[in-house]
Short mmCIF file of C-alpha atoms in Angstrom, two decimals:
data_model
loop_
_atom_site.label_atom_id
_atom_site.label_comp_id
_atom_site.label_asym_id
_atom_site.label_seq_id
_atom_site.Cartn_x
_atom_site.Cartn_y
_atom_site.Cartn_z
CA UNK A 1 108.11 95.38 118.17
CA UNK A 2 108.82 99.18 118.08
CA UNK A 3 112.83 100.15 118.83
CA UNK A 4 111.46 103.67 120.45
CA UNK A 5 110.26 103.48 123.86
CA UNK A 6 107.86 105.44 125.58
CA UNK A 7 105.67 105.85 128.54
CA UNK A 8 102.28 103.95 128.27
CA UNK A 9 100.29 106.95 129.70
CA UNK A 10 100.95 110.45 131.10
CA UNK A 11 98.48 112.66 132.55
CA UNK A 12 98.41 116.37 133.94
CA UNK A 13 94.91 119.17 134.80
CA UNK A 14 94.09 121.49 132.44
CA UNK A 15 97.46 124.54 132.59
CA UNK A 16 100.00 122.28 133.70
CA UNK A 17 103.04 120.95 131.55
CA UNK A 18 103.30 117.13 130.75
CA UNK A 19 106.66 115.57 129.55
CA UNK A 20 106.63 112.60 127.54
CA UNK A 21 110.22 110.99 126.73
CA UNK A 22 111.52 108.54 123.79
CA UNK A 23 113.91 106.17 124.27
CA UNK A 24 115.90 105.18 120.89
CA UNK A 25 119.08 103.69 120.09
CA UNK A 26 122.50 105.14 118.18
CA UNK A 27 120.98 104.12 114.43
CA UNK A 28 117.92 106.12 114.84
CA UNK A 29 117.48 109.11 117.23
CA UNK A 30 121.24 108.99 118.04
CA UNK A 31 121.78 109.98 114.20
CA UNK A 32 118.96 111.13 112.79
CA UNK A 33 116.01 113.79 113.59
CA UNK A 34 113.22 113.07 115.66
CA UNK A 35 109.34 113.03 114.62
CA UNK A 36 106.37 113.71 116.89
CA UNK A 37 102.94 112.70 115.79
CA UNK A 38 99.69 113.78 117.33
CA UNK A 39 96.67 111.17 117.25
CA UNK A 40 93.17 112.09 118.24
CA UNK A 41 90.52 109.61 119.00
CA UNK A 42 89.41 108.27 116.10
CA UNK A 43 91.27 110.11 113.38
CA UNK A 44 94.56 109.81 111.07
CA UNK A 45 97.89 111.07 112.82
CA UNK A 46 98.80 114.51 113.09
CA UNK A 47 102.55 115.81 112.93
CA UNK A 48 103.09 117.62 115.70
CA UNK A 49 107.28 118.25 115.34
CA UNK A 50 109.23 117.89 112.83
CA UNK A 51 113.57 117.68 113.18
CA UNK A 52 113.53 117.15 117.16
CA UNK A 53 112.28 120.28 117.65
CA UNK A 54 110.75 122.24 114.69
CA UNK A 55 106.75 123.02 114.73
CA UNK A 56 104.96 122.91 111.05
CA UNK A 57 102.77 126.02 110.75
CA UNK A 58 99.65 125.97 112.61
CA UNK A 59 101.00 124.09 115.72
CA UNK A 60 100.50 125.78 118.56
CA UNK A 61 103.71 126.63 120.93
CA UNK A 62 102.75 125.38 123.80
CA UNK A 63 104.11 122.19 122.26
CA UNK A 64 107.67 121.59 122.14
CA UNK A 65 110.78 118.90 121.26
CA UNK A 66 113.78 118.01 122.29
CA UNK A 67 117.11 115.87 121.90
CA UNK A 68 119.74 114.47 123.44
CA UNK A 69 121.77 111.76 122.65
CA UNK A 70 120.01 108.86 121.99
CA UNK A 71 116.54 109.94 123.48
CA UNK A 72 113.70 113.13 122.67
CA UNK A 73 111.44 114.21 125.04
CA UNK A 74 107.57 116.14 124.00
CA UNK A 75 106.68 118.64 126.09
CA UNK A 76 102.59 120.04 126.19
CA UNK A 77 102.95 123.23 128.15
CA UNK A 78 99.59 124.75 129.47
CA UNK A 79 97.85 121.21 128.68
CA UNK A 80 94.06 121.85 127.01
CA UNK A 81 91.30 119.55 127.14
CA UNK A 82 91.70 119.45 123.32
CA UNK A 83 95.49 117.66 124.20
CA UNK A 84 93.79 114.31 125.18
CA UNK A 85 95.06 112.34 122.19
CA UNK A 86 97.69 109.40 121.62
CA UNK A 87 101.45 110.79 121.15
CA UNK A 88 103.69 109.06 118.66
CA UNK A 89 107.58 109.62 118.45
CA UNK A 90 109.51 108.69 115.32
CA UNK A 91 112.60 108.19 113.48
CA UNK A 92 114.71 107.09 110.68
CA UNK A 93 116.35 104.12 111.56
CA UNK A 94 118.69 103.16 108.80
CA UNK A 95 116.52 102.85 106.09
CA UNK A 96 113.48 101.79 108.14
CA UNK A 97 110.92 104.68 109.49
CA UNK A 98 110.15 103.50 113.09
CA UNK A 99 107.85 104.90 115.22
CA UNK A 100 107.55 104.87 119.53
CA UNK A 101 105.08 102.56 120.85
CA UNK A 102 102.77 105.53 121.76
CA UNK A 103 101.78 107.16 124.83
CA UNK A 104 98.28 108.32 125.79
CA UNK A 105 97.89 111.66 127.48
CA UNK A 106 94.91 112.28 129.53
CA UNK A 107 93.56 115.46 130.88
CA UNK A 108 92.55 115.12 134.19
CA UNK T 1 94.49 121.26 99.18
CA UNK T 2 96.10 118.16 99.41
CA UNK T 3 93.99 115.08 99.59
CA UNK T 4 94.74 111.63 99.98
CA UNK T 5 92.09 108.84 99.62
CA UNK T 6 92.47 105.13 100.09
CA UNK T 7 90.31 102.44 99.02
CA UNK T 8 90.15 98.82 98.38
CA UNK T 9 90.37 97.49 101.98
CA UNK T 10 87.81 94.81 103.50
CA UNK T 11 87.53 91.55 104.68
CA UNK T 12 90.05 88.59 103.40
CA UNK T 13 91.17 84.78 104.56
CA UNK T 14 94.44 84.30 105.66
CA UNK T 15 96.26 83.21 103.02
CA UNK T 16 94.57 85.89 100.51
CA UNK T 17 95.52 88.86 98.75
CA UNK T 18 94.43 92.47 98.42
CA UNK T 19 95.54 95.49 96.63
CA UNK T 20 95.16 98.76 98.21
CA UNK T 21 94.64 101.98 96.28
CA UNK T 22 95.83 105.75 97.64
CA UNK T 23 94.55 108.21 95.03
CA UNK T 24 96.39 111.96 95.75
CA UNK T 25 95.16 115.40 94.66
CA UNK T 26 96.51 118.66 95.35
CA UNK T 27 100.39 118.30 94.79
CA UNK T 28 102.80 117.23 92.60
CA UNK T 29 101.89 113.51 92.82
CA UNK T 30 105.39 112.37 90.47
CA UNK T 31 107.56 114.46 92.64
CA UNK T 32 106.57 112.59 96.26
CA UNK T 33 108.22 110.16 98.01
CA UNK T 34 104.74 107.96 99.30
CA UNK T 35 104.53 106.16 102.48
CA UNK T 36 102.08 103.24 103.96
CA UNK T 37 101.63 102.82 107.53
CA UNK T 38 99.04 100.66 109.84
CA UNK T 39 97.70 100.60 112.94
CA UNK T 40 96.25 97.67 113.75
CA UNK T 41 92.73 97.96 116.18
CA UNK T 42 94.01 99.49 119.65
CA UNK T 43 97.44 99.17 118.80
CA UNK T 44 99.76 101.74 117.87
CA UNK T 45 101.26 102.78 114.34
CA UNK T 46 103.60 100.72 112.37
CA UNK T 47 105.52 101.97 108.91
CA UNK T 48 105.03 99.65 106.06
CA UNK T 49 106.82 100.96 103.29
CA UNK T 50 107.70 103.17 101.22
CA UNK T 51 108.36 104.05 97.47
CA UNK T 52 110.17 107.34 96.75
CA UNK T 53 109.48 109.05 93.19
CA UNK T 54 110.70 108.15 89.98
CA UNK T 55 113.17 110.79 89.74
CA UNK T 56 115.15 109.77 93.04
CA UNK T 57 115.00 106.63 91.24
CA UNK T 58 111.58 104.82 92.51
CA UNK T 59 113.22 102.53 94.80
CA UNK T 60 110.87 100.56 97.80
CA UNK T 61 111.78 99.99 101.26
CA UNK T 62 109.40 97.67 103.91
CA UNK T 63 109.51 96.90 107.36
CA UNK T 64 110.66 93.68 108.37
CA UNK T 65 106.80 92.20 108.97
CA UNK T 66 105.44 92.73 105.33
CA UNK T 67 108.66 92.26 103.21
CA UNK T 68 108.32 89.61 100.67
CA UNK T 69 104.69 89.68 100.98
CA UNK T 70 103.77 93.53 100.40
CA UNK T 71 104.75 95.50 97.10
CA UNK T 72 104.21 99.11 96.84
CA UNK T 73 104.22 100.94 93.41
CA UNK T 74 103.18 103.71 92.08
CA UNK T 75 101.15 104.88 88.40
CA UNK T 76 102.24 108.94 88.13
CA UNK T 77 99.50 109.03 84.86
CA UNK T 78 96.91 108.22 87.54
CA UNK T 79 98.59 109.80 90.55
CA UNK T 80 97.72 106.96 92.37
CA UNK T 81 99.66 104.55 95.05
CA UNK T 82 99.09 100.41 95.25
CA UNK T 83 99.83 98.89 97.55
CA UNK T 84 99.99 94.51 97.07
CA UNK T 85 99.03 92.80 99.72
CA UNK T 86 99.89 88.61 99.25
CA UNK T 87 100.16 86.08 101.85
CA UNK T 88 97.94 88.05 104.29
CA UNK T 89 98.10 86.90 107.95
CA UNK T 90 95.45 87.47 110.78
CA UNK T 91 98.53 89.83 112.25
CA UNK T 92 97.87 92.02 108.91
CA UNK T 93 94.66 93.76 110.38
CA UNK T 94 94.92 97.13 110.54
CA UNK T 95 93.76 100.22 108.98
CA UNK T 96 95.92 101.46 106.34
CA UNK T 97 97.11 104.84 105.59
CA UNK T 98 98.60 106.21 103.08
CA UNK T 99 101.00 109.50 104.10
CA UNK T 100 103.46 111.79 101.99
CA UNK T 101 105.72 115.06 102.96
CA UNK T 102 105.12 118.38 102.76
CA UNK T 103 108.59 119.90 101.67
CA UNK T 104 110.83 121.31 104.85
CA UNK T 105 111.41 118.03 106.08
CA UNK T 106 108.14 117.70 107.49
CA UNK T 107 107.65 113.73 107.63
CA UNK T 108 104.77 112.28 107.01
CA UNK T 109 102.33 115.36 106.74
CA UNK T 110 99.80 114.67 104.88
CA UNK T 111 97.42 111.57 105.65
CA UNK T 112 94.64 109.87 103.74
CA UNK T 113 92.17 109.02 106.60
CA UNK T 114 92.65 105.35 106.00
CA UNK T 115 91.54 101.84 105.02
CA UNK T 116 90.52 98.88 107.08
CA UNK T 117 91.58 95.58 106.14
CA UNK T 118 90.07 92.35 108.14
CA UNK T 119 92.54 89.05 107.63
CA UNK T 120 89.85 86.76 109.45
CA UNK T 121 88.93 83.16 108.56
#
């Protein structure tokens, strides 16, 4: 059973902003980074933010990550159709990786 | 261009064994620290383990499910990644992937695009 907590589903129309939170604990995101992954149907994950709220090259900014305390939030601004996908957070948690139990995002 | 392909997955009894493979191309294969995670059908991902490299002194850590029945290691000749499956339970099914870092501290970057494995009587 996954120690990160998160929404079952969100949902939003194409242009608007969708906010998906992560709730953790003080061993993982209360002391270490947070990790968002991006799954699409039927393919391997995707990172998507890297240390709470760094994107790798090639992600587009309309995607962003937060921090605070002991919970992270993802935010899709200007949500796509392409955005439809399973959202993973993630973090260290001692020496453990541990990811969120997932939310899907659907484009409405 | 990195790529990462599994192999060896299919269908076992409970009880069984299995040995994955994760064969890597396009980096540095002795110099990565190699993760496994799962997802099992409709579920969401779980970490398995991991094995860093040699040089940070090869050590494994697992998640609480597979530990004492999983064992990942690693042959840098081959640049390839095992990982021993004993002891499989039905709970075990999952497709398997096999992920590594790009350096930057960008976690789990690079992903093989997986293996299925079938614990089913």
């Amino acid at each position: 059973q996954s120690v990160l907590t998160q929404p079952p589903s969100a949902s939003g129309t194409p242009g608007q902003r969708v906010t998906i939170s992560c709730s953790g604990s003080t061993s993982n995101i209360g002391s270490n980074y947070v990790y968002w992954y991006q799954q699409l149907p039927g393919t391997a994950p995707k990172l998507l933010i890297c240390r709470n709220d760094q994107r790798p090259s090639g992600v587009p900014d309309r995607f962003s990550g937060s921090k605070s305390g002991t919970s992270a939030s993802l935010a899709i601004s200007g949500l796509r159709t392409e955005d439809e996908a399973d959202y993973y957070c993630a973090a260290w948690d001692d020496s453990l990786y541990v990811f969120g139990t997932g939310t899907k995002v659907t484009v409405l | 261009e990195v790529q990462l392909v599994e192999s060896g997955g299919g269908l076992v009894k409970p009880g069984g064994s299995l040995r994955l493979s994760c064969t890597a191309s396009g980096f540095t294969f002795s110099n990565a620290w190699m993760t496994w995670v799962r997802q099992a059908p409709g579920k969401g991902l779980e970490w398995v383990g991991r094995i860093k490299s040699k040089d940070d002194d090869g050590t494994t850590d697992y998640a609480a499910p597979v530990k004492g029945r999983f064992t990942t290691s690693r042959d840098d000749s081959k640049n390839t990644l095992y990982l021993q499956m004993n002891g499989l339970k039905t709970e075990d099914t999952a497709v398997y992937y096999c992920t590594t870092d790009r350096p930057g501290g960008e976690l789990l970057y690079y992903w093989g695009q997986g293996t299925l494995v079938t614990v089913s009587s």
